[in-house]
mmCIF file of C-alpha atoms in Angstrom:
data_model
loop_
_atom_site.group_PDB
_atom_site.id
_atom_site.type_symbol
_atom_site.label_atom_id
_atom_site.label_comp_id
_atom_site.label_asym_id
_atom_site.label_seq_id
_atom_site.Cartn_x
_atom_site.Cartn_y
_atom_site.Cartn_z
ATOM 1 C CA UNK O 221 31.331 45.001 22.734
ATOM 2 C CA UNK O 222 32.167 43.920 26.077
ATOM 3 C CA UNK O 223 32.880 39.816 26.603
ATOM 4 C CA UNK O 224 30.455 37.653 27.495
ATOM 5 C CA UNK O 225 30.623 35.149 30.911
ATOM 6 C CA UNK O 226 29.669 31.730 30.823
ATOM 7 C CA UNK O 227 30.257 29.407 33.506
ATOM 8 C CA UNK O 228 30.510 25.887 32.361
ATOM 9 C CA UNK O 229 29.974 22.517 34.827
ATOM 10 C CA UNK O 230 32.132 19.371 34.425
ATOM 11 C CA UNK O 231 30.633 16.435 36.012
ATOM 12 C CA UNK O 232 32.556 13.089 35.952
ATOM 13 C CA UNK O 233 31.784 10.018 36.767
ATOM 14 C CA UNK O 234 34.239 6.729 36.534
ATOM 15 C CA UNK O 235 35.498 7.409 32.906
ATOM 16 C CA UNK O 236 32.379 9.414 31.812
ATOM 17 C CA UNK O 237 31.684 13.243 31.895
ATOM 18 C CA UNK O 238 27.823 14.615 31.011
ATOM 19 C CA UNK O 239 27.637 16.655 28.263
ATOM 20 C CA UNK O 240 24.354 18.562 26.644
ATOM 21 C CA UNK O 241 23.900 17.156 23.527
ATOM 22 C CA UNK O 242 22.401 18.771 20.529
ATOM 23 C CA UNK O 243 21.733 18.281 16.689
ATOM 24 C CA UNK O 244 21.963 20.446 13.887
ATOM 25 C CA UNK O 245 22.780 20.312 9.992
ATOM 26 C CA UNK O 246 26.368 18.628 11.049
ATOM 27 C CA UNK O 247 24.288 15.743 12.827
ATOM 28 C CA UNK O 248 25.067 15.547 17.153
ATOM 29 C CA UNK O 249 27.660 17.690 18.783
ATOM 30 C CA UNK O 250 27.830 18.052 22.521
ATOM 31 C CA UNK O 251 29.138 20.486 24.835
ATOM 32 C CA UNK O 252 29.449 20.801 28.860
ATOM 33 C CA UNK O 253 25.894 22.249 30.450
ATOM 34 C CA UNK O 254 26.163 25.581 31.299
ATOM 35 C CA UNK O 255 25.920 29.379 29.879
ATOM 36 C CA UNK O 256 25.969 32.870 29.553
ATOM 37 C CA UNK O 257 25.833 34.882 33.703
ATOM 38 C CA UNK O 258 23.069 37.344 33.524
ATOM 39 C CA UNK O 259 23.681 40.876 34.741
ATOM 40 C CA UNK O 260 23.861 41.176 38.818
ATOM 41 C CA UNK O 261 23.475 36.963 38.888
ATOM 42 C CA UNK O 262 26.702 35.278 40.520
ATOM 43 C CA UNK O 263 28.544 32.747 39.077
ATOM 44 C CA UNK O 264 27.269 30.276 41.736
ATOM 45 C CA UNK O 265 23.619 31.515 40.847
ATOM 46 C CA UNK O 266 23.959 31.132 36.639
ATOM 47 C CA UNK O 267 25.618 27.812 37.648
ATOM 48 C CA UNK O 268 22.327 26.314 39.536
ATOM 49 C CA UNK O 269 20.151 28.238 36.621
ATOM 50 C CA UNK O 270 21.987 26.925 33.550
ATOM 51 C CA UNK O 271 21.907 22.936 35.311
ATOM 52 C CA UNK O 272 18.184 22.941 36.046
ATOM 53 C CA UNK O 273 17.158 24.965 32.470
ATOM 54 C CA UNK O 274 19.623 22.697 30.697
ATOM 55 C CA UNK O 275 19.875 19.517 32.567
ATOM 56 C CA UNK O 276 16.557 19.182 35.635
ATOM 57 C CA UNK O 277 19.787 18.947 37.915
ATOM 58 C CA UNK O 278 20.958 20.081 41.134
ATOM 59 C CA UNK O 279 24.554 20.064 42.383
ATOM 60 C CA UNK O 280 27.016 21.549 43.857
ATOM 61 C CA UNK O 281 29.625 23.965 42.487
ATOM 62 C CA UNK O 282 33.113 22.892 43.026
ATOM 63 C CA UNK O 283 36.491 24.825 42.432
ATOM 64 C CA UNK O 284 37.187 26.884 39.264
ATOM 65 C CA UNK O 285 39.044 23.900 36.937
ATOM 66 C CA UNK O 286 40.176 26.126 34.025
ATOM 67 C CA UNK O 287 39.367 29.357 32.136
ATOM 68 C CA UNK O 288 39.315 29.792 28.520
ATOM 69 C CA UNK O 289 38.816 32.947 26.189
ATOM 70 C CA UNK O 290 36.821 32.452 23.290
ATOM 71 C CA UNK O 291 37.174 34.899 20.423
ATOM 72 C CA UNK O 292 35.839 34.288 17.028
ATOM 73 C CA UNK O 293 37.824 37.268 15.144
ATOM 74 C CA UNK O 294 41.033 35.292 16.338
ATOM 75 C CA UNK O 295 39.446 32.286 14.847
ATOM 76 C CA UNK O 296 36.305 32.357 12.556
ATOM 77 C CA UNK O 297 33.770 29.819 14.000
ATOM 78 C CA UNK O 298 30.917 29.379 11.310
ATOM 79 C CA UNK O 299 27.897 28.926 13.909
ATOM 80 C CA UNK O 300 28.878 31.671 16.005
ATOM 81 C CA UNK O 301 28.435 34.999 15.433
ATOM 82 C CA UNK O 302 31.109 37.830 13.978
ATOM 83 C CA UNK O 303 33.200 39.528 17.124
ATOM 84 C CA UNK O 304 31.897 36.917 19.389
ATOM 85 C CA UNK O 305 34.176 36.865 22.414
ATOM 86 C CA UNK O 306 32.920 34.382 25.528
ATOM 87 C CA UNK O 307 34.990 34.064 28.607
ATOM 88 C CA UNK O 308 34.246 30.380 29.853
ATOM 89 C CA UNK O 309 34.625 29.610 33.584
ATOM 90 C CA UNK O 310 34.901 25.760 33.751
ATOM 91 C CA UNK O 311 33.592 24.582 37.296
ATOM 92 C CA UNK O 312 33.783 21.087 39.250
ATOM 93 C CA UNK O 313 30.042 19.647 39.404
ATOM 94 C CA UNK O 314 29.581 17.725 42.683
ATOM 95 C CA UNK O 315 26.743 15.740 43.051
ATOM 96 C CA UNK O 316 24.547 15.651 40.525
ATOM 97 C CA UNK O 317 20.804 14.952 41.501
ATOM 98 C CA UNK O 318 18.154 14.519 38.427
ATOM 99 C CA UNK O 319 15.336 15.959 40.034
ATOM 100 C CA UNK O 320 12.755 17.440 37.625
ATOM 101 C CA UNK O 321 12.890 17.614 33.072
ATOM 102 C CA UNK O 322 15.019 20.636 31.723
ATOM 103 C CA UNK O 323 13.014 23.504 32.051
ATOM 104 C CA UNK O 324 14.427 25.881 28.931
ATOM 105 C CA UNK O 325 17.054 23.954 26.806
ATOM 106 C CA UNK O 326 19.247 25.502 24.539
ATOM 107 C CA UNK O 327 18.368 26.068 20.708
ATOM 108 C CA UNK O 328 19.178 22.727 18.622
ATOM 109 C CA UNK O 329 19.341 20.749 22.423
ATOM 110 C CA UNK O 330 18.311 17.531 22.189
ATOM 111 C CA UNK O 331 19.262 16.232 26.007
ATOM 112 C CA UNK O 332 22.344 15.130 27.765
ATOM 113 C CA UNK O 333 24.413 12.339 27.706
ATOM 114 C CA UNK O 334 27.030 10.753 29.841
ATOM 115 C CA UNK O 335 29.940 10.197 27.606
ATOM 116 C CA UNK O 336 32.814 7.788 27.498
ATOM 117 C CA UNK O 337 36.141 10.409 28.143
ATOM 118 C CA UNK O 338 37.324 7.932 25.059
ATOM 119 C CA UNK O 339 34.908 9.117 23.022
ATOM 120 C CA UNK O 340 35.569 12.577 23.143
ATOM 121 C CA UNK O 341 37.875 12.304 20.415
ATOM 122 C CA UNK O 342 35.365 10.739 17.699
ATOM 123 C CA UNK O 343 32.554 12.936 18.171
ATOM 124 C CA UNK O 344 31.492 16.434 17.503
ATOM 125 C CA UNK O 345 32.921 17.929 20.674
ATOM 126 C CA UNK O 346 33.478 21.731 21.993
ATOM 127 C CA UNK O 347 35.924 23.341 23.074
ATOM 128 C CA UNK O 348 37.545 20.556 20.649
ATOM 129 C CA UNK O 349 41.315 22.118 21.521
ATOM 130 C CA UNK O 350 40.326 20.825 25.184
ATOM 131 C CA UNK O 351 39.841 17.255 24.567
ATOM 132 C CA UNK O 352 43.097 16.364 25.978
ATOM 133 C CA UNK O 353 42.484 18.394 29.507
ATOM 134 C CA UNK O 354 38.971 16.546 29.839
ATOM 135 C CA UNK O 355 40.278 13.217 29.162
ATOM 136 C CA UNK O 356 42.944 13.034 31.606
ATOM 137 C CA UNK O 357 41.626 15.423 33.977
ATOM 138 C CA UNK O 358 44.641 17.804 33.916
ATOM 139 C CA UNK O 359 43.372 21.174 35.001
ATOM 140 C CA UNK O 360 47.071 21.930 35.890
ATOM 141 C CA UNK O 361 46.912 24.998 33.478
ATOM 142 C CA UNK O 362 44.045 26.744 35.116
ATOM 143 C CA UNK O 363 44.302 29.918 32.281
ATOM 144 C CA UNK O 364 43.695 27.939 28.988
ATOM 145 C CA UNK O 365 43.814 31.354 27.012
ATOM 146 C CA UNK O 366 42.441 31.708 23.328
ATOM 147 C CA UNK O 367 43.769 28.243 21.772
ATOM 148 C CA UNK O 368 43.894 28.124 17.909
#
């Protein structure tokens, strides 16, 4: 099995970043909008699907903030499947403009939500070993590698 791309969009404004919110049996979790680059789609064009399916948004793609493997035989996830491995692409979202309802959300999505970057700590957030790098906005380490 060959890893699967997914770019991911950070938007931030003041001290809040929008996140896609969702709800299963462990109540609301939330995660930055964004997903899985189809085969012979660009980054830049899964970006501008994933915001409009996800979010009704348009914006622009920014610079690459940080990279992150994720690979569940390294460290069993329960809600994702066996040999899962997911190379995330983290981009800068510039400009968000709300211009039409979500269009194909993501199973268990419930909507977005702009979320105080205090916050991230007390809810159900993922990548959770990234809460740190969100807060303060330290993309310094642009390779975040397969965290534990």
């Amino acid at each position: 099995m060959n890893p699967r791309l997914s770019v991911r969009a950070v938007f931030y404004c003041q001290n809040h970043i929008l996140l896609c919110k969702h709800q299963d049996d462990r109540g609301f979790w939330y995660i930055t909008p964004g997903g899985g680059v189809e085969h012979g789609e660009t980054l830049e064009e899964a970006f501008h699907r994933e915001l409009m399916e996800e979010l009704g948004i348009q914006a622009e793609m920014g610079d690459v903030l940080c990279i992150r493997d994720l690979i569940t035989d390294r460290s069993p996830t329960p809600y994702l499947p066996d040999h899962f491995h997911q190379l995330e692409v983290f981009v800068e979202g510039i400009k968000p403009n709300f211009i039409a309802q979500a269009s194909n959300l993501d199973p268990a999505q419930i909507g977005y939500e702009w979320v105080h970057l205090d916050k991230l700590d007390n809810i159900l957030f993922f990548p959770k070993e990234l809460v740190s790098v969100f807060q303060n906005r330290d993309f310094s380490t642009i390779y975040q590698g397969h965290k534990l």
